[in-house]
GROMACS .gro file of C-alpha atoms in nm:
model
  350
    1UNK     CA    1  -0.438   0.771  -2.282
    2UNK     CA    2  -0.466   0.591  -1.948
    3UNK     CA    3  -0.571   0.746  -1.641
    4UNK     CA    4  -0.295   0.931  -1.408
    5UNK     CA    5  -0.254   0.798  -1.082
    6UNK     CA    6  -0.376   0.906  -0.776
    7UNK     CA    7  -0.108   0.963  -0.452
    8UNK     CA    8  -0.332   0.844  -0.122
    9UNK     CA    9  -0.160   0.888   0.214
   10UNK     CA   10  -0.169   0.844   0.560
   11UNK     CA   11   0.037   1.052   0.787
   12UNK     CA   12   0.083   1.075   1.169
   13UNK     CA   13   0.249   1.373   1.252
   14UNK     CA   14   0.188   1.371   1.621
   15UNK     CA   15   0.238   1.708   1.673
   16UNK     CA   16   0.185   1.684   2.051
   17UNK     CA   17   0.129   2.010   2.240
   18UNK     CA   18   0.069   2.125   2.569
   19UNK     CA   19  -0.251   2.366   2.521
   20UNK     CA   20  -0.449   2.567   2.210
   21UNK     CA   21  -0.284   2.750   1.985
   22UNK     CA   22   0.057   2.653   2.020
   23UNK     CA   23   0.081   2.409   1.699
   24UNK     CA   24  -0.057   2.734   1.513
   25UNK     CA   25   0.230   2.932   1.656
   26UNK     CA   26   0.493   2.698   1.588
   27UNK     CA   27   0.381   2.639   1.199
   28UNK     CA   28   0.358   3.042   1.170
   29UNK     CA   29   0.741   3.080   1.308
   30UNK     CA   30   0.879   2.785   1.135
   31UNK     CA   31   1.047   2.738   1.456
   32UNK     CA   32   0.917   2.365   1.503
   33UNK     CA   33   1.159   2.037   1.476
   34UNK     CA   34   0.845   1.800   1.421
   35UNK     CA   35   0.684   2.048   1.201
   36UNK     CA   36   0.920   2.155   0.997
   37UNK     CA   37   1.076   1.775   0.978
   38UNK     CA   38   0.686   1.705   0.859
   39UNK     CA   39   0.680   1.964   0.616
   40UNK     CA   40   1.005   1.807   0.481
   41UNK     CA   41   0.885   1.445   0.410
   42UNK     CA   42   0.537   1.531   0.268
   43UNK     CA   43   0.650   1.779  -0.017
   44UNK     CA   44   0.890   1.475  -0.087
   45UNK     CA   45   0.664   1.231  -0.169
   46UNK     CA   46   0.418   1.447  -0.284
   47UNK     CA   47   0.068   1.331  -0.221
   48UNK     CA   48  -0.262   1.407  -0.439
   49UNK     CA   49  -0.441   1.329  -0.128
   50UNK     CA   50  -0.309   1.312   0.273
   51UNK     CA   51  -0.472   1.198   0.555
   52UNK     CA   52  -0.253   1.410   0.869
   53UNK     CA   53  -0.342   1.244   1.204
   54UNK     CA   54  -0.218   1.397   1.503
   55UNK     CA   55  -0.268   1.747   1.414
   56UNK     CA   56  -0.470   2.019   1.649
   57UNK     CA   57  -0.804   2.134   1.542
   58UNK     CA   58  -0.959   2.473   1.528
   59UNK     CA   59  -1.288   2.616   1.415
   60UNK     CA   60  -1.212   2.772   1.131
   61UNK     CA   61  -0.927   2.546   1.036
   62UNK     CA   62  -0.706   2.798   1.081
   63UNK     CA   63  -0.416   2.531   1.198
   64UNK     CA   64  -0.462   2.312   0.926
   65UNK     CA   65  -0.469   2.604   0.645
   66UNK     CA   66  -0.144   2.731   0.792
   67UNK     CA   67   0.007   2.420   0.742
   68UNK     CA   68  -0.112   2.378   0.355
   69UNK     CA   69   0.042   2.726   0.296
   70UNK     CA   70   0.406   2.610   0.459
   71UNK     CA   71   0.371   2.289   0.239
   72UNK     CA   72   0.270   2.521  -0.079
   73UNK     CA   73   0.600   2.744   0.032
   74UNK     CA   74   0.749   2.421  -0.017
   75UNK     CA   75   0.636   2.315  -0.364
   76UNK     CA   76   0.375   2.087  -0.246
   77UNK     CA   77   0.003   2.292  -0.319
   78UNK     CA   78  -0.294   2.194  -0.139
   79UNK     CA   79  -0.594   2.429  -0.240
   80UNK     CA   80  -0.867   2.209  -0.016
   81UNK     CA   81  -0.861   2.132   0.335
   82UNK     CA   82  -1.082   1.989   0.541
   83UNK     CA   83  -1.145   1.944   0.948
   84UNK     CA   84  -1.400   1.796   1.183
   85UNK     CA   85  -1.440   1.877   1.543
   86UNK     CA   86  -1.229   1.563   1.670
   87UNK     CA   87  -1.344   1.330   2.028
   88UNK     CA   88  -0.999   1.389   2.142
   89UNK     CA   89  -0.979   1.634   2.436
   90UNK     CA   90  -1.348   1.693   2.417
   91UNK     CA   91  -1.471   1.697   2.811
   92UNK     CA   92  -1.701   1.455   2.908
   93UNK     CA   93  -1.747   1.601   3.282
   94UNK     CA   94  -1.763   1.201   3.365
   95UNK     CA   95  -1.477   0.993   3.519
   96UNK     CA   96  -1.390   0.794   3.217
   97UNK     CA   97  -1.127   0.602   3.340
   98UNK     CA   98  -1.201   0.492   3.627
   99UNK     CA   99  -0.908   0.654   3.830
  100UNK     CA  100  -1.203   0.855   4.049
  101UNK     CA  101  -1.115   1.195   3.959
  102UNK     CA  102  -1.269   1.411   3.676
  103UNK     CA  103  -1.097   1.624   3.434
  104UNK     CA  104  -0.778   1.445   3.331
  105UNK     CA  105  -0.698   1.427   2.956
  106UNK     CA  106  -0.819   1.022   3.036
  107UNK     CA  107  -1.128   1.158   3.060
  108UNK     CA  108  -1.160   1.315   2.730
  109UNK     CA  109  -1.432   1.141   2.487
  110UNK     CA  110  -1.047   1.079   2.329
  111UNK     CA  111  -0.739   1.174   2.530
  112UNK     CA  112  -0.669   1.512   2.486
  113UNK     CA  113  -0.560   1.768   2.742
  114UNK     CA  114  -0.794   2.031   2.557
  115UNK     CA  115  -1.027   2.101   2.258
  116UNK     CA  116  -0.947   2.000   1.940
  117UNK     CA  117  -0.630   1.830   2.044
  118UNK     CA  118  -0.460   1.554   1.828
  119UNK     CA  119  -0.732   1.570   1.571
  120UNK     CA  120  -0.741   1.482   1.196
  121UNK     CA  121  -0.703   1.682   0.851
  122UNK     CA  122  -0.726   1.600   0.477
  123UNK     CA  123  -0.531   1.780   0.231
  124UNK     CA  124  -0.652   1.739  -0.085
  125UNK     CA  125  -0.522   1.878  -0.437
  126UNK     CA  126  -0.930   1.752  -0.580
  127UNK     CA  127  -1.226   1.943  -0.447
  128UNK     CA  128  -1.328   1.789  -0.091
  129UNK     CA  129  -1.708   1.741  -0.118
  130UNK     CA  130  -1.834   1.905   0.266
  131UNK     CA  131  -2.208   1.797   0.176
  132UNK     CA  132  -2.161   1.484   0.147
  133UNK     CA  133  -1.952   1.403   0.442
  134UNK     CA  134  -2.033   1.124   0.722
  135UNK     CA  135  -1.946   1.175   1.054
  136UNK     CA  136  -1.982   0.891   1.239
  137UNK     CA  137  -1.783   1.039   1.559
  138UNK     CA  138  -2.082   1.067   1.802
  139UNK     CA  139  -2.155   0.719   1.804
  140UNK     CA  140  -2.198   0.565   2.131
  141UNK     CA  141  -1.961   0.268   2.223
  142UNK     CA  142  -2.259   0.056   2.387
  143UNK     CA  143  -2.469   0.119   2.014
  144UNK     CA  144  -2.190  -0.025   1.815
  145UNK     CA  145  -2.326  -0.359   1.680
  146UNK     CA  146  -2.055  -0.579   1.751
  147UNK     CA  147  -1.924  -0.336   2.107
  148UNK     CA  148  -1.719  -0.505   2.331
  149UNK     CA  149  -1.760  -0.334   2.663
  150UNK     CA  150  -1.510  -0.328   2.940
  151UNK     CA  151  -1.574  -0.513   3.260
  152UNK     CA  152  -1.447  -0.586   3.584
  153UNK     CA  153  -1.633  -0.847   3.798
  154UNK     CA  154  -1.934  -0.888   3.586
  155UNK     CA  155  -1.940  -0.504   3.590
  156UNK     CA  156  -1.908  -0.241   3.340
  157UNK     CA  157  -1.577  -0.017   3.352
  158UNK     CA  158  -1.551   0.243   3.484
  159UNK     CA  159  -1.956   0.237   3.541
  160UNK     CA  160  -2.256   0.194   3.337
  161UNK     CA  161  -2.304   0.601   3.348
  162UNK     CA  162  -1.982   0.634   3.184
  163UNK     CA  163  -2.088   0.342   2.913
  164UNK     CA  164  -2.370   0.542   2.897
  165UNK     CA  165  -2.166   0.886   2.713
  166UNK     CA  166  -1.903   0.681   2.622
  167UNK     CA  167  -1.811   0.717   2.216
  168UNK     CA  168  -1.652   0.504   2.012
  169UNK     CA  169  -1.408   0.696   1.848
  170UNK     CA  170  -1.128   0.827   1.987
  171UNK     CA  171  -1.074   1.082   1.728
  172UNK     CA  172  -1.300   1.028   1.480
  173UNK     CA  173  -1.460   0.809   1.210
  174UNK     CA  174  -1.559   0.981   0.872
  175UNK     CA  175  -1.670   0.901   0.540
  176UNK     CA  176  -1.552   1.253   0.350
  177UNK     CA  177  -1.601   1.179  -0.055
  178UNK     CA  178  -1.392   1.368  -0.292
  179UNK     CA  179  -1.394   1.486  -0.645
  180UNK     CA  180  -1.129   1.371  -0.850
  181UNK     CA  181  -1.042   1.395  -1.206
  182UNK     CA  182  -1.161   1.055  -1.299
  183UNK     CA  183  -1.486   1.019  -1.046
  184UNK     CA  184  -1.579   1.019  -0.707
  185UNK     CA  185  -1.362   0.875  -0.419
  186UNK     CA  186  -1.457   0.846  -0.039
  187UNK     CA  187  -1.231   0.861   0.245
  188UNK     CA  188  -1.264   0.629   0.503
  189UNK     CA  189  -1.059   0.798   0.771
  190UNK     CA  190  -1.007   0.726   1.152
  191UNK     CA  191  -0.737   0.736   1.426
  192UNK     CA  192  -0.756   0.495   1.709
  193UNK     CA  193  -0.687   0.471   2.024
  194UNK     CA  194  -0.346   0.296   2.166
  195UNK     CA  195  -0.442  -0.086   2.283
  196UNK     CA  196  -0.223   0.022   2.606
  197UNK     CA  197  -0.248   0.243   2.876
  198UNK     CA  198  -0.532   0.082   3.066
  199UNK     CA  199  -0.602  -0.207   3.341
  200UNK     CA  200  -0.708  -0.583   3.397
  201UNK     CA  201  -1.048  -0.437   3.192
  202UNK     CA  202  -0.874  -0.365   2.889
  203UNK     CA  203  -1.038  -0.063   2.799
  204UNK     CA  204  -0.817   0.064   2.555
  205UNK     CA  205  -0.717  -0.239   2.385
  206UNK     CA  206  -1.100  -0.338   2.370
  207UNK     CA  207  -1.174  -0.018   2.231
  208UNK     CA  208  -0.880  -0.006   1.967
  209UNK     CA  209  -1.048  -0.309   1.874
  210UNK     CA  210  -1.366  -0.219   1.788
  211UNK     CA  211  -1.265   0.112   1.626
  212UNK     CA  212  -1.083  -0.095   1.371
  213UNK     CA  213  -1.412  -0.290   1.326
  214UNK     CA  214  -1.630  -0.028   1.283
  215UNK     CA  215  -1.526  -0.056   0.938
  216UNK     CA  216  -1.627  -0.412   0.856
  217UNK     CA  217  -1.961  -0.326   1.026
  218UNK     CA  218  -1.996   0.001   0.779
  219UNK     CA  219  -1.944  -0.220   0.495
  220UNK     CA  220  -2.154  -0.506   0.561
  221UNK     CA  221  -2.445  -0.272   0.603
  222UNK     CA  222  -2.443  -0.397   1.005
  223UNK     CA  223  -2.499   0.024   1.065
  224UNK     CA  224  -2.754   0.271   1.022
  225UNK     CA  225  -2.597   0.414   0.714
  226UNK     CA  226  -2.463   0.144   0.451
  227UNK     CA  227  -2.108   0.246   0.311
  228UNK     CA  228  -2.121   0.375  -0.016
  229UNK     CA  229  -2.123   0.144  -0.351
  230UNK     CA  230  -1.821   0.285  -0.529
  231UNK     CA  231  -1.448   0.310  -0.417
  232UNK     CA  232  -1.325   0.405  -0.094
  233UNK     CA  233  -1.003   0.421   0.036
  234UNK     CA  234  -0.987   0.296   0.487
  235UNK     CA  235  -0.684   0.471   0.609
  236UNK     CA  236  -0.500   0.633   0.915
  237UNK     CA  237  -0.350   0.558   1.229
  238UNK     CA  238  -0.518   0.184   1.350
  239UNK     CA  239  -0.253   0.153   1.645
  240UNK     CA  240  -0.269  -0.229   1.550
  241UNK     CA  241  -0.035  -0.417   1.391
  242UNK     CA  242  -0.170  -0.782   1.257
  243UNK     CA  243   0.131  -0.976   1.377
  244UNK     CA  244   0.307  -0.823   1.641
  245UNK     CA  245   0.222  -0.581   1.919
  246UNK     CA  246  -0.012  -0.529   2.167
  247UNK     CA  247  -0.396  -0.534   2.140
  248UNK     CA  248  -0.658  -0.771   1.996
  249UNK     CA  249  -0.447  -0.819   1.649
  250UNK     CA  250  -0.681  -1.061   1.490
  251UNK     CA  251  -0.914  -0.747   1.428
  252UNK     CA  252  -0.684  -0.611   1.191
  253UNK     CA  253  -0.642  -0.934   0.969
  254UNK     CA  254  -0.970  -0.931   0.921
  255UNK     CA  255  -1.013  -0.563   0.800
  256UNK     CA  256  -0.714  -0.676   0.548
  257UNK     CA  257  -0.956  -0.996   0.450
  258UNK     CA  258  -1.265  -0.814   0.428
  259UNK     CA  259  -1.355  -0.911   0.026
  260UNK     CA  260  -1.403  -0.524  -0.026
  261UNK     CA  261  -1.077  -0.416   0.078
  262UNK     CA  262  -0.776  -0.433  -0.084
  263UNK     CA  263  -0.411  -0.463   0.128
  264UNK     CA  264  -0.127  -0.346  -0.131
  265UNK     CA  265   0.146  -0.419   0.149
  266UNK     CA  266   0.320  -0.105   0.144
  267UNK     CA  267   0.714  -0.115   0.221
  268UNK     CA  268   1.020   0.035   0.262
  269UNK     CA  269   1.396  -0.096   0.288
  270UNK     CA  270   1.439   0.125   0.589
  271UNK     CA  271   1.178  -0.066   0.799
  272UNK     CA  272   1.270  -0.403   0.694
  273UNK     CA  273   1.654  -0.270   0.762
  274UNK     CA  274   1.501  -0.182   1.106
  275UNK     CA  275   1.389  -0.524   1.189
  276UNK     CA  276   1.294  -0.663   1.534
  277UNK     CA  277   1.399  -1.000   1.564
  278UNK     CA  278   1.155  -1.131   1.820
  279UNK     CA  279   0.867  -1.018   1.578
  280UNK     CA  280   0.707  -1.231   1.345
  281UNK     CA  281   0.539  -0.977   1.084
  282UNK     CA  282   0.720  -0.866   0.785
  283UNK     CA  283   0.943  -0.546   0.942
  284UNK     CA  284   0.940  -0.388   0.562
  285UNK     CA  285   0.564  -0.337   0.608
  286UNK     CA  286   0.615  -0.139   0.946
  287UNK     CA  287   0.564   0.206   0.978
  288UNK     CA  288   0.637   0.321   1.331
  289UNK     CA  289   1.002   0.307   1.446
  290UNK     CA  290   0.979   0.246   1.857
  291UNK     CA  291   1.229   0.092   1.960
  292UNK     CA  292   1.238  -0.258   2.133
  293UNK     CA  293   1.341  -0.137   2.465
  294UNK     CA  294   1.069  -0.303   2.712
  295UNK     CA  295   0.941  -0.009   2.764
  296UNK     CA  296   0.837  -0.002   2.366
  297UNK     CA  297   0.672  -0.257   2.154
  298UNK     CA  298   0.945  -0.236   1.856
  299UNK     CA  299   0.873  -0.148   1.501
  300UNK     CA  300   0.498  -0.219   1.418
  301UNK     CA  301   0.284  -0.196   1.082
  302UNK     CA  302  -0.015   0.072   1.199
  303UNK     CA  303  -0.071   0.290   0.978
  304UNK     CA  304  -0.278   0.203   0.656
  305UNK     CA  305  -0.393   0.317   0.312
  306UNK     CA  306  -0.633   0.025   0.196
  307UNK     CA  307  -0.791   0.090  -0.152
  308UNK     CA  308  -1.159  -0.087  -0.171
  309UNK     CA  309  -1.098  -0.416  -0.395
  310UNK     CA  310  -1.244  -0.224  -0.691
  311UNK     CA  311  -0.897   0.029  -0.763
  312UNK     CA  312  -0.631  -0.099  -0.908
  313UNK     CA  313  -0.289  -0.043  -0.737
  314UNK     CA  314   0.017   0.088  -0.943
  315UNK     CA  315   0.230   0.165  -0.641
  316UNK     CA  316   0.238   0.166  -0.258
  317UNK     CA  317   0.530   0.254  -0.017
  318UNK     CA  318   0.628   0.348   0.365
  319UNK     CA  319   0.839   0.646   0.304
  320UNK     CA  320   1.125   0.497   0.538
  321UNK     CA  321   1.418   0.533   0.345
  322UNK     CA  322   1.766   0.335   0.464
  323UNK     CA  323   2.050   0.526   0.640
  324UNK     CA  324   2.303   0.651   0.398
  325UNK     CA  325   2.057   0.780   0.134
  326UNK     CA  326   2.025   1.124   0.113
  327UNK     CA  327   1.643   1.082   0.143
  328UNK     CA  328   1.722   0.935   0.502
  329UNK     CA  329   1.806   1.331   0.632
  330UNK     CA  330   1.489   1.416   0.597
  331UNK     CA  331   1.365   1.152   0.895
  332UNK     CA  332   1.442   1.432   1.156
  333UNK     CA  333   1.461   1.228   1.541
  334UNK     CA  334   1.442   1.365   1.877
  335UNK     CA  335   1.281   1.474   2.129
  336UNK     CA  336   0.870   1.544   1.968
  337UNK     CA  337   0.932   1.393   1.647
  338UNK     CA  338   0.630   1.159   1.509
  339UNK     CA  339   0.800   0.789   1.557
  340UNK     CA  340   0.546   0.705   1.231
  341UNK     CA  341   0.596   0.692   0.880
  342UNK     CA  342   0.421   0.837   0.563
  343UNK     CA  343   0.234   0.589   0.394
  344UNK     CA  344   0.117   0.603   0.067
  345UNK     CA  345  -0.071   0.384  -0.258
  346UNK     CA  346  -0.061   0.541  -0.583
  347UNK     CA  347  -0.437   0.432  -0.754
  348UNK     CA  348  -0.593   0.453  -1.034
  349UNK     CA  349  -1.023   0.451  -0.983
  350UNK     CA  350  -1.258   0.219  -1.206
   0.00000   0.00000   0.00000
């Protein structure tokens, strides 16, 4: 008998909220739009694994449990979770951004209005294996091999003590392996910052940048751990699309050339129904529905599941399902409602 596949995803939820404890209160009173529109989609397609980005974190991952137990209410069972203290709303006490005043979400090691704040979750139906985790989220900017470092006039932005605390991820970068039925499997997972937002400097769009590269570096053995030999799967929320968009887009080409990685081109009819004429990427690989207003960058392909070159692919897909379908009611929109998609790559491991 051949191996069964395994359901990978990726998942920005952006359950956005206004101080601690909320997100918690929302899940527990099924009250929420965006939550319970979450809930919805992900018992639908029915992941093995999910990466949720997006999602508050808590010590004892009290958030994130509550959440598994409204998807097992809902047919979709996820006996392991797992959480990491994210950068996002962690205080820095420094002016990060260069606006001269301290305490803003901006200055955040990752924006975040408090503790724990748009953080990142796996839910896992295999055994998550906590001793073996990397956490790579403490790295300094200025000691990534390849950082490029804001400036302004010769002069690093917002100043060199900032540089000097600054960390790379906005959210986090981990390597958290997992047990499944036919071998071990490690999750490259990550959420990056927006390449917008910032000045002449770039900040954001420089730092986007190299928080997509981090994961060329890990695998060419450029860091101070080398990436594990056997299969890995890079995914979450990039924020860069390889086309279209703002930010340095080359970067993400050449994550989706590395020779170790593996781009199965996940689509959906929706998106590619959903197309933005000026663009010049495929709009049935997008996965965020902004619209094209000026104000937003139209549909863009950011969010990725990318199997190392080692897995073979039996499926992929952008749950984005065209209008008329009966699948399409469960895209909830309005006001708080994640404008991403659920990706996901069914895989089968060597």
């Amino acid at each position: 008998m051949g191996q069964t596949p395994l359901r990978v995803a990726t998942y920005d939820v952006d359950f956005f909220r206004k101080g601690p404890g909320i997100l918690l209160r929302d899940i527990l009173r099924e009250s929420s739009d965006d939550a319970n529109a979450a809930l919805g989609v992900i018992a639908h397609v029915n992941p093995d694994i999910l990466l949720l980005t997006g999602i508050d974190y808590d010590l004892s991952n009290v958030t994130v449990r509550a959440f598994a137990d409204a998807l097992a209410g809902g047919g979709a069972d996820y006996p392991h979770v797992f959480a990491a203290l994210p950068n996002s709303g962690m205080a820095s006490g420094l002016d990060l951004n260069g606006d001269g005043r301290l305490g803003s979400a901006r200055d955040a090691q990752g924006y975040g209005r408090y503790a724990g704040a748009n953080g990142m979750a796996v839910l896992s139906r295999y055994p998550i294996q906590d001793a073996g985790f990397r956490d790579f989220s403490d790295l300094l900017w200025k000691d990534f091999p390849q950082a490029d470092l804001p400036q302004i006039d010769g002069a690093p932005f917002p100043s060199q003590t900032a540089q000097d605390s600054q960390r790379l991820s906005t959210t986090g970068h981990w390597d958290l392996p997992i047990t499944t039925p036919d071998g071990l499997l490690h999750l490259f997972a990550y959420s990056a910052t927006p390449p917008v937002f910032d000045g002449p400097e770039d900040m954001n769009g420089k730092r986007s940048a190299d928080e997509t590269r981090f994961w060329g570096a890990y695998l060419d053995g450029a860091l101070a751990r080398p990436a594990p030999s056997g299969p890995f799967v890079i995914l979450g929320n990039s924020n860069l699309d390889p086309v279209d968009g703002d930010g340095i887009k080359g970067v993400m080409q050449t994550l989706l050339d590395h020779p170790r990685v593996f781009d199965p081109h996940p689509s959906s009819l929706g998106g590619k129904a959903a197309s933005d004429p000026s663009h010049l990427g495929d709009p049935a690989l997008d996965t965020a529905d902004w619209p094209g207003d000026g104000s937003s960058p139209g549909n863009l392909r950011v969010d990725y599941v990318l199997p190392s070159s080692d897995i073979t692919v039996v499926g992929s897909g952008v749950f984005w399902p065209q209008e008329g379908t009966p699948e399409a009611a469960l895209l909830a929109e309005g006001e708080g409602i994640t404008r991403h998609r659920l990706v996901w790559v069914d895989i089968t491991l060597p």
